[in-house]
PDB file of C-alpha atoms in Angstrom:
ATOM      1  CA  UNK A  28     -33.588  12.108  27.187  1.00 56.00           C
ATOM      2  CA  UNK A  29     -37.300  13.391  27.516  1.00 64.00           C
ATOM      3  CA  UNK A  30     -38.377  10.027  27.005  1.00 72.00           C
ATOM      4  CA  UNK A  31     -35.883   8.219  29.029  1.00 80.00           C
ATOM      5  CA  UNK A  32     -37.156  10.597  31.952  1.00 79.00           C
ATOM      6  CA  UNK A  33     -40.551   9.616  31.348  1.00 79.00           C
ATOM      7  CA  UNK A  34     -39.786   5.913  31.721  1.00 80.00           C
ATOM      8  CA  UNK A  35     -37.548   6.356  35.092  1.00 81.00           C
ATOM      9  CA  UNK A  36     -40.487   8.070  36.679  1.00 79.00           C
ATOM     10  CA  UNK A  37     -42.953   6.008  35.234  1.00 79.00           C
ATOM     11  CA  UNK A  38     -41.042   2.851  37.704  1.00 82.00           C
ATOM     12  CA  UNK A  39     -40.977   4.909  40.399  1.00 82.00           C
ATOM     13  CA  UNK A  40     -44.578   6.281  40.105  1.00 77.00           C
ATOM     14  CA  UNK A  41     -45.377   2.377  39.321  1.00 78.00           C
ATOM     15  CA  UNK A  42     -43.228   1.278  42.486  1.00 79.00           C
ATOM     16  CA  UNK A  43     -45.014   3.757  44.963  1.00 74.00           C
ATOM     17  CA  UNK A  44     -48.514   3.074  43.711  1.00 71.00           C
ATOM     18  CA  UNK A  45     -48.327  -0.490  43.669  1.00 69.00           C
ATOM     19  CA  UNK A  46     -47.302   0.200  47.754  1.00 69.00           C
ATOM     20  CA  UNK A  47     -49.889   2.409  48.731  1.00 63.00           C
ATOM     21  CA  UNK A  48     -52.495   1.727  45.960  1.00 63.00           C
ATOM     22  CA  UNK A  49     -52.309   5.219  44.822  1.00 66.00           C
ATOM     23  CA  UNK A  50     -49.779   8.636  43.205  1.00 64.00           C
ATOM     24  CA  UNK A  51     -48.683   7.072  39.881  1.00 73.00           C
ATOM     25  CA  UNK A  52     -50.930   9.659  37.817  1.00 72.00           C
ATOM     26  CA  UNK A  53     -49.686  12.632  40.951  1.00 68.00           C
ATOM     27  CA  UNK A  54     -45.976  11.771  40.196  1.00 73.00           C
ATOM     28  CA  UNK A  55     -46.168  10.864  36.179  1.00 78.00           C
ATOM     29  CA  UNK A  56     -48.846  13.601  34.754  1.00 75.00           C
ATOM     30  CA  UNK A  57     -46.364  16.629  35.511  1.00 72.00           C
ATOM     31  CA  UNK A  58     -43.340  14.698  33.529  1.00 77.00           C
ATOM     32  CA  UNK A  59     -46.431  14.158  30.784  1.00 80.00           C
ATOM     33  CA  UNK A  60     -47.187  17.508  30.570  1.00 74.00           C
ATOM     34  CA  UNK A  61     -43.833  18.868  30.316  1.00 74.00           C
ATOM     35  CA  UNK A  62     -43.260  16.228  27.960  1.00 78.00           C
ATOM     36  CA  UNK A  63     -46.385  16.851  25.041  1.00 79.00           C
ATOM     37  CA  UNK A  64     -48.317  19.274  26.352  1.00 74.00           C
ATOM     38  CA  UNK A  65     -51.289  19.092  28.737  1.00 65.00           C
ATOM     39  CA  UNK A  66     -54.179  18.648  26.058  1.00 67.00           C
ATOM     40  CA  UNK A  67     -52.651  15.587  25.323  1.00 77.00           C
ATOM     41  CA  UNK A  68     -51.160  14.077  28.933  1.00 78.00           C
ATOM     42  CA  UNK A  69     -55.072  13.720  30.006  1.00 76.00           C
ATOM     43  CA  UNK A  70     -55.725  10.816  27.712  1.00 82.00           C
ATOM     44  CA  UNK A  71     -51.664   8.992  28.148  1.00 85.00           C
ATOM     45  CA  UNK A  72     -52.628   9.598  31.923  1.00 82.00           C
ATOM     46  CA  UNK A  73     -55.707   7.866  31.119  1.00 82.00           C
ATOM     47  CA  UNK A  74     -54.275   4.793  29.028  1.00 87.00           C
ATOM     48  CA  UNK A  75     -50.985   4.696  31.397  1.00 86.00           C
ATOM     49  CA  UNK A  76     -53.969   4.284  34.403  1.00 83.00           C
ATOM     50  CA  UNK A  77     -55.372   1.257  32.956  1.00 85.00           C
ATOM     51  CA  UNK A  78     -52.139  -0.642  32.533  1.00 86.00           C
ATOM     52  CA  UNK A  79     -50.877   0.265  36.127  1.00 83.00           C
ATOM     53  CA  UNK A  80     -54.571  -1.176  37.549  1.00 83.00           C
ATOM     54  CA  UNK A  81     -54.128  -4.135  35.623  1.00 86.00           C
ATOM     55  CA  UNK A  82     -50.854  -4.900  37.123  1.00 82.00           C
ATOM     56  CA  UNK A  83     -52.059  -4.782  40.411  1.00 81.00           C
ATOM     57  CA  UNK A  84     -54.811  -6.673  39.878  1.00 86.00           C
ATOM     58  CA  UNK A  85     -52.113  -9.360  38.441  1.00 83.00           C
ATOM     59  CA  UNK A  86     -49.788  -9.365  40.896  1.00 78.00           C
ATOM     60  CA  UNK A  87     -52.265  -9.389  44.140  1.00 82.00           C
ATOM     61  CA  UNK A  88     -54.947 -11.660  41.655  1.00 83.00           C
ATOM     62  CA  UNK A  89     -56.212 -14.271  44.558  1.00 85.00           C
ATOM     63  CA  UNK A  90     -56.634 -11.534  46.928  1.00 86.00           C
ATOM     64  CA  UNK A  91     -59.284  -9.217  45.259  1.00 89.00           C
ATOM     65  CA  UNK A  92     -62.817  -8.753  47.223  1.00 91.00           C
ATOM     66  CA  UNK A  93     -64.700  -9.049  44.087  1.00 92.00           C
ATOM     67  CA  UNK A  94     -68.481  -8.346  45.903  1.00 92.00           C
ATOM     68  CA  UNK A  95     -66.712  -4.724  47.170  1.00 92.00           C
ATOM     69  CA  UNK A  96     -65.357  -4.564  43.350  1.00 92.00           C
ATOM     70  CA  UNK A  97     -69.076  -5.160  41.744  1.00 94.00           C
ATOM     71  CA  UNK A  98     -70.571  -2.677  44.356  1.00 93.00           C
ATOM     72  CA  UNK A  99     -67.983   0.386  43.528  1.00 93.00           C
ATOM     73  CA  UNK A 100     -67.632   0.095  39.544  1.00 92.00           C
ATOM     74  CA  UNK A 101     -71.669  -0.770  39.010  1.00 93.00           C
ATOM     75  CA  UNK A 102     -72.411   2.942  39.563  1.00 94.00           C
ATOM     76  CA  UNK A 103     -68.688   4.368  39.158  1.00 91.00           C
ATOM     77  CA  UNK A 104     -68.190   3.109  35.327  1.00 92.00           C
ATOM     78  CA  UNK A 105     -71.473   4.960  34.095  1.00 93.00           C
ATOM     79  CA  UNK A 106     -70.212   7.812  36.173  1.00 91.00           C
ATOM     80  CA  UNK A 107     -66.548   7.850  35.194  1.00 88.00           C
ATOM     81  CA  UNK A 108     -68.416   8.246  31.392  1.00 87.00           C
ATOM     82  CA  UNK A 109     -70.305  11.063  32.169  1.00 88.00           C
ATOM     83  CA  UNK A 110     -67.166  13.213  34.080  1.00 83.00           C
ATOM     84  CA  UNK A 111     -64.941  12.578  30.921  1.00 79.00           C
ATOM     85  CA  UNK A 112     -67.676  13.761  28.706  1.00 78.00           C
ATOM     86  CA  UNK A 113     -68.061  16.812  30.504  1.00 75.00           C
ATOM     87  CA  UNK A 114     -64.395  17.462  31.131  1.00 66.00           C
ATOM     88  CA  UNK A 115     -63.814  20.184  28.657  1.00 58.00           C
ATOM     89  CA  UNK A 116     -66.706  22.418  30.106  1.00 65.00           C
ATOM     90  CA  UNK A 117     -66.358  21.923  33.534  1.00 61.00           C
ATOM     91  CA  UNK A 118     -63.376  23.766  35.007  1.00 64.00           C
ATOM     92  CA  UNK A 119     -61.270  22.099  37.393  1.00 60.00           C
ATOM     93  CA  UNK A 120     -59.328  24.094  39.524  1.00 68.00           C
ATOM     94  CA  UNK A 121     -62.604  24.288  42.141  1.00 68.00           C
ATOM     95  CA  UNK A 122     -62.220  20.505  42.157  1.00 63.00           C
ATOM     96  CA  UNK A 123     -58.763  19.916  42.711  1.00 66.00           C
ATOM     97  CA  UNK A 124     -59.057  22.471  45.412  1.00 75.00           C
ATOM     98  CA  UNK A 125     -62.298  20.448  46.833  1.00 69.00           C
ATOM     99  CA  UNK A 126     -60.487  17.096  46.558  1.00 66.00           C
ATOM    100  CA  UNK A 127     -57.478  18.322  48.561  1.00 72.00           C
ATOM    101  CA  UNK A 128     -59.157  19.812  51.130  1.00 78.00           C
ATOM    102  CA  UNK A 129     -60.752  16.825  51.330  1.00 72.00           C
ATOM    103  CA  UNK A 130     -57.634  14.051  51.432  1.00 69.00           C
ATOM    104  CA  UNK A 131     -56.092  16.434  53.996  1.00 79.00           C
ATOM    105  CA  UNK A 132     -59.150  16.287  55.782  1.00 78.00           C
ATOM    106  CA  UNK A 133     -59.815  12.313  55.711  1.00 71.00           C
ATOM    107  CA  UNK A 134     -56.269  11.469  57.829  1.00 76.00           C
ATOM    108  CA  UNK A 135     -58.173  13.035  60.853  1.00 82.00           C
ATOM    109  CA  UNK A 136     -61.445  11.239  59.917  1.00 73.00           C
ATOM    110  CA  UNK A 137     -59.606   7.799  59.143  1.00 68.00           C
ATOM    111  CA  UNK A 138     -58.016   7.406  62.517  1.00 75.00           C
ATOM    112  CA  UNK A 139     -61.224   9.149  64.075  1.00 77.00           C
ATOM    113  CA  UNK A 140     -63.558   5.808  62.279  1.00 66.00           C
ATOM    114  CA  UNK A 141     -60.772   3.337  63.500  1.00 67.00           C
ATOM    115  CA  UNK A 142     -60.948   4.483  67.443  1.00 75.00           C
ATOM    116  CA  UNK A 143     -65.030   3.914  67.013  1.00 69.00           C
ATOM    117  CA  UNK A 144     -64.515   0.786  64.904  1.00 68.00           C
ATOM    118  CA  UNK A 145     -66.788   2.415  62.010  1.00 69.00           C
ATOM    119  CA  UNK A 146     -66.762   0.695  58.713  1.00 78.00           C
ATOM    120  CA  UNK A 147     -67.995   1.529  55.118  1.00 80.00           C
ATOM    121  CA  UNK A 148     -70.411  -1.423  53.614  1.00 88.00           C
ATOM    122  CA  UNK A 149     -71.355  -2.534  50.339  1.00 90.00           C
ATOM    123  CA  UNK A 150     -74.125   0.402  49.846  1.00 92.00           C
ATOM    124  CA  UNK A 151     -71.628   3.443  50.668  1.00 91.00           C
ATOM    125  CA  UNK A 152     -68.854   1.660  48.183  1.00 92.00           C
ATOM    126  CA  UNK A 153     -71.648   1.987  45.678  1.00 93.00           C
ATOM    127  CA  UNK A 154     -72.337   5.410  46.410  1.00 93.00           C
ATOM    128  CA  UNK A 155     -68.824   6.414  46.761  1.00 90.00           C
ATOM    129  CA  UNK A 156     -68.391   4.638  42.719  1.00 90.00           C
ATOM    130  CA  UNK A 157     -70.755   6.917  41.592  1.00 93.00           C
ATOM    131  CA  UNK A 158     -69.024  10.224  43.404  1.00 89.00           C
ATOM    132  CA  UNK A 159     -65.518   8.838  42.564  1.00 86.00           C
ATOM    133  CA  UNK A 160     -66.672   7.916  39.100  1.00 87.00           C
ATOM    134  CA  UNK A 161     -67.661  11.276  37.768  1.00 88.00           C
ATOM    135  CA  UNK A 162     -64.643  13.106  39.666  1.00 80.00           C
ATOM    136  CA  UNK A 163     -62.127  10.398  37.726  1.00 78.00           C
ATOM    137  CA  UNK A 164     -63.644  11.418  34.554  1.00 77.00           C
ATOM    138  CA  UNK A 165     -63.007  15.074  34.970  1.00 72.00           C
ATOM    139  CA  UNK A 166     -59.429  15.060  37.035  1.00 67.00           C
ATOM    140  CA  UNK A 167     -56.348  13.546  36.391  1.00 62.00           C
ATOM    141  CA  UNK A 168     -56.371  11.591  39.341  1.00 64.00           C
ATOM    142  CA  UNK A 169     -58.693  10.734  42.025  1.00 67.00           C
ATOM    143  CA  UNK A 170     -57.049   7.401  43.069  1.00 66.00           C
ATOM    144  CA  UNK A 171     -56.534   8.930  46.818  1.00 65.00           C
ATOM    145  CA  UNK A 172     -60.167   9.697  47.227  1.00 70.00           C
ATOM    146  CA  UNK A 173     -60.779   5.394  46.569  1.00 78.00           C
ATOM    147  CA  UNK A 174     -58.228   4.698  48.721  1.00 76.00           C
ATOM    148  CA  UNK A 175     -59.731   5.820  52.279  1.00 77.00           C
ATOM    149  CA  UNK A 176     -62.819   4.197  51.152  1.00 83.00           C
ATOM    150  CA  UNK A 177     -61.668   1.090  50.250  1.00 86.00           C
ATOM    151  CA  UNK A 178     -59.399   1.257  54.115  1.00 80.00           C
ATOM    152  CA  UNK A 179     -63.103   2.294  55.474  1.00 82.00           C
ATOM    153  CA  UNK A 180     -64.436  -1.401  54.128  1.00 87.00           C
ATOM    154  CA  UNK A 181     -61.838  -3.198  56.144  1.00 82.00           C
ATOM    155  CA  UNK A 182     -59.055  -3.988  53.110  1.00 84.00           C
ATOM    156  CA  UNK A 183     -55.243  -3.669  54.027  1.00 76.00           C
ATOM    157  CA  UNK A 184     -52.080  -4.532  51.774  1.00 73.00           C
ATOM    158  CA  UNK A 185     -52.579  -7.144  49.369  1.00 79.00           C
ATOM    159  CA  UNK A 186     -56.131  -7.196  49.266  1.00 84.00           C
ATOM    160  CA  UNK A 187     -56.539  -3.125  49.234  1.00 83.00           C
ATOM    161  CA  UNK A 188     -54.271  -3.158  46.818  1.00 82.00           C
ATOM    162  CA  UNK A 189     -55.871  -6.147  44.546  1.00 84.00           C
ATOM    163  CA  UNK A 190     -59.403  -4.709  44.748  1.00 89.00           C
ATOM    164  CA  UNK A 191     -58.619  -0.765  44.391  1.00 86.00           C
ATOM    165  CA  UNK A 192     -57.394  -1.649  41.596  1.00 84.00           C
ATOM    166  CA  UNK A 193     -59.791  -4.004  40.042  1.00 88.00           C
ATOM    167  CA  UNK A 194     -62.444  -1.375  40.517  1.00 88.00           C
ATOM    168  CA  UNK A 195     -60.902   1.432  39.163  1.00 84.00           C
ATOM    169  CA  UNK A 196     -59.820  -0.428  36.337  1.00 86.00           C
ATOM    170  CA  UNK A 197     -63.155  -0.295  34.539  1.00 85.00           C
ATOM    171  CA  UNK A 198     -63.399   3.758  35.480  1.00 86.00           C
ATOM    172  CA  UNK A 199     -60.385   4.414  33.499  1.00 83.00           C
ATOM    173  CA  UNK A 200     -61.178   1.976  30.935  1.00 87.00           C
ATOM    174  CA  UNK A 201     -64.487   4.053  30.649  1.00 86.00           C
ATOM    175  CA  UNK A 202     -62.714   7.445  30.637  1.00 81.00           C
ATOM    176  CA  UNK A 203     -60.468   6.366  28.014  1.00 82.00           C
ATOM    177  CA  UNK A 204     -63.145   4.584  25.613  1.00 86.00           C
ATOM    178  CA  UNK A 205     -65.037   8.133  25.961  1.00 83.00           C
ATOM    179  CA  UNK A 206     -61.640  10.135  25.137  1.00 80.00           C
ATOM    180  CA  UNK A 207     -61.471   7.811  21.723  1.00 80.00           C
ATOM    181  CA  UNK A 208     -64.967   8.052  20.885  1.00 81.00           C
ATOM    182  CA  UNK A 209     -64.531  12.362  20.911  1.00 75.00           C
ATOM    183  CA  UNK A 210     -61.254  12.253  19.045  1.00 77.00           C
ATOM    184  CA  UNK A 211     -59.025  12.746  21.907  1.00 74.00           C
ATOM    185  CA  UNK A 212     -57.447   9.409  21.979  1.00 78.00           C
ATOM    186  CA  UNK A 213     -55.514   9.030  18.541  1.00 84.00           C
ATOM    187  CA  UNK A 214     -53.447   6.155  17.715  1.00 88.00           C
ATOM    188  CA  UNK A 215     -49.655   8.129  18.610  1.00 86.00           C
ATOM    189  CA  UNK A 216     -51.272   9.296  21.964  1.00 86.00           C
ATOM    190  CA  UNK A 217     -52.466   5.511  22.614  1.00 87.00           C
ATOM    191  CA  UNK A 218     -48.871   4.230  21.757  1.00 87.00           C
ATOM    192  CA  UNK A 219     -47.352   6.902  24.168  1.00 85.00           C
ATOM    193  CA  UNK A 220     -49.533   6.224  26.704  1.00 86.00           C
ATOM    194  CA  UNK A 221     -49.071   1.887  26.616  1.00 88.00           C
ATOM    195  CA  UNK A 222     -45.347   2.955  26.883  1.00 85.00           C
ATOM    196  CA  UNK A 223     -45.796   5.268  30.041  1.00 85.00           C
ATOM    197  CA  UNK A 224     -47.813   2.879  31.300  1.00 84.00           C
ATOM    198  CA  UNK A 225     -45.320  -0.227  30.825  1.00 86.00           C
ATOM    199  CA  UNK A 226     -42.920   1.499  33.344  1.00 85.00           C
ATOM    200  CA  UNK A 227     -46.159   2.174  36.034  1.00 84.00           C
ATOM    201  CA  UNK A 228     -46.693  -2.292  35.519  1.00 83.00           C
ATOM    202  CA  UNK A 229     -42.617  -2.943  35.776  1.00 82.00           C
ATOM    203  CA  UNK A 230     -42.977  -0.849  39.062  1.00 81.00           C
ATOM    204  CA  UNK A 231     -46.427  -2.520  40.498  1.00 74.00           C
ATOM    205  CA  UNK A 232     -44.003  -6.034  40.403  1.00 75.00           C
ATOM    206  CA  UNK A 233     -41.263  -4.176  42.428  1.00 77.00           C
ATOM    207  CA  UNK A 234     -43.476  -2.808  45.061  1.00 74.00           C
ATOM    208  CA  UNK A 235     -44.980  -6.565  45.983  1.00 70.00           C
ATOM    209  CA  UNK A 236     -42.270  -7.870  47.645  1.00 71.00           C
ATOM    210  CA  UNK A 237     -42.022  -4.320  50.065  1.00 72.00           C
ATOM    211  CA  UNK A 238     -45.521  -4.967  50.601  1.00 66.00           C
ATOM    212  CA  UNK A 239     -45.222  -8.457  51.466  1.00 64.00           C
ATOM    213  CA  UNK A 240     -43.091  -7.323  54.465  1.00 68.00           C
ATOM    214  CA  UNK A 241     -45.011  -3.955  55.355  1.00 67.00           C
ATOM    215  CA  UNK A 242     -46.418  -3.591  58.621  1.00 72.00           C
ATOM    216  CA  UNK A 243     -50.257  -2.891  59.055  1.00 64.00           C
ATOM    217  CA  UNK A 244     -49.640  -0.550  61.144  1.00 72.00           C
ATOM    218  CA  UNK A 245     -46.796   1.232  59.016  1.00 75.00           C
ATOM    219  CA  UNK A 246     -49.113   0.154  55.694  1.00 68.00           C
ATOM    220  CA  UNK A 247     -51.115   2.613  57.670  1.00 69.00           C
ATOM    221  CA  UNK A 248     -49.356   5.449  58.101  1.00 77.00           C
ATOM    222  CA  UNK A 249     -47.608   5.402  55.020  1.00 72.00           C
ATOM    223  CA  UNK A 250     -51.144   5.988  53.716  1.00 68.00           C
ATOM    224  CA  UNK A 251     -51.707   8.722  55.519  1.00 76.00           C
ATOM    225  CA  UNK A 252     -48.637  10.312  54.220  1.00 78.00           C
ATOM    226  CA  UNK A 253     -49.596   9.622  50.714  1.00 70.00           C
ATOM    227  CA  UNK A 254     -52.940  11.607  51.498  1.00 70.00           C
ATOM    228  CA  UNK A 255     -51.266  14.263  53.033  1.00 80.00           C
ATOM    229  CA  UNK A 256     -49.072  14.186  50.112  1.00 74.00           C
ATOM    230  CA  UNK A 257     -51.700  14.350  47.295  1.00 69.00           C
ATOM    231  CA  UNK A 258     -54.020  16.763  49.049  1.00 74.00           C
ATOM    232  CA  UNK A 259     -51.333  19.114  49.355  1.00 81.00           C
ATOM    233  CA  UNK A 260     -50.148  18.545  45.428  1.00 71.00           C
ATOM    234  CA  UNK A 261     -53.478  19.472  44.241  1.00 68.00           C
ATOM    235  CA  UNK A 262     -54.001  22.203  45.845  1.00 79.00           C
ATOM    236  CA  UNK A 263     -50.608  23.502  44.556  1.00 80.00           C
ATOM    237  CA  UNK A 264     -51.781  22.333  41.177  1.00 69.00           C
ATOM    238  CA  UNK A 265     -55.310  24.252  41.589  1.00 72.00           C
ATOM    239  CA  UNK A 266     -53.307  27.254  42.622  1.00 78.00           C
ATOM    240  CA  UNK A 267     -50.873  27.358  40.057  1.00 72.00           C
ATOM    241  CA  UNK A 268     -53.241  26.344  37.068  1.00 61.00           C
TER     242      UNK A 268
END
């Protein structure tokens, strides 16, 4: 039944994400960690995170900005590295808290940018990798910090969704190369995390044809609940760790 549970909110995790480009790891890393244990939900979270990417770079494939996706994984790749190396001596409650404050704070910001027609470039997407990077090495999820960013460049629904993902595809492909090469990613963790992260790729299919009829303007406010959403989880999370 534990696994059965794992799978049903692995689709629904899969679903939202592939709508709003982010919360599969927010929604799915609890279940994991009731499931086996938090030592070893980091690393499924990790492996799950690259499958769920790689759908959505499948199913929105003609639509990614691959110039914004060079510009944000050139720096954030090295950096994603370096975060998961020093994961076990950095604690992160003082993050999570950081990072929530911080979502919370970016709905204001967001809609503050958009009255003054203020848009991110190539160079802060680069800088932002490298931030983003180390952060996604060290938390188990720091897909709603990308997402203003990538809203800041001027992406919306298919596109967003397409090119979040194809840049932090190579971030959690880096965090998960450095959890095998220190022993944290053995073969029955990397089994259980390609099956976690089969439901998060059945879901990203299901959430295309939602988008396909979304709204800009509700595509926009259903990211700023999201935010709200995952700022206020990790704080929770930071509080109760």
């Amino acid at each position: 039944m534990g696994f059965l549970f794992v799978l049903a909110v692995g689709l629904v995790a899969g679903t939202l994400s592939g709508i709003v480009g982010t919360g599969s790891s927010i929604m799915l890393m609890p279940v994991l960690a009731y499931e086996y244990g938090p030592k070893e939900a980091v690393p499924i979270m990790a492996v799950a995170a690259v499958m769920a990417n790689l759908s959505r770079i499948l199913a929105w494939w003609r639509e990614v900005d691959w110039r914004a996706c060079a510009a944000y994984s050139v720096t954030g790749i090295p950096a994603a590295a370096l975060g998961a190396r020093t994961l076990l001596i950095l604690p992160s409650q003082a993050v999570d808290i950081t990072i929530g404050l911080f979502l919370m704070a970016m709905v204001p910001v967001r809609h503050w940018l958009t009255r003054h027609e203020i848009k991110a470039n190539l160079w802060h997407l680069a800088l932002g990798g490298a931030v983003i990077g180390f952060l996604t090495g060290i938390v188990v999820s720091t897909g709603p910090l990308s997402v203003p960013l990538f809203l800041f460049y001027g992406l919306s629904k298919g596109a967003f969704l397409a090119t979040e993902a194809a840049s932090s595809l190579g971030l959690y492909v880096s965090k998960s190369i450095t959890f095998q090469r220190f022993g944290a990613l053995t073969p029955d963790i990397l089994l259980k995390g390609l099956i976690a992260g089969g439901s998060l790729m059945a879901g990203a299919f299901v959430a295309k044809r939602f988008v396909l009829h979304m709204k800009p303007d509700v595509f926009r406010l259903v990211m700023d609940g999201i935010m709200l959403a995952a700022g206020l989880t990790m704080l929770w999370n930071a509080t109760h760790s």
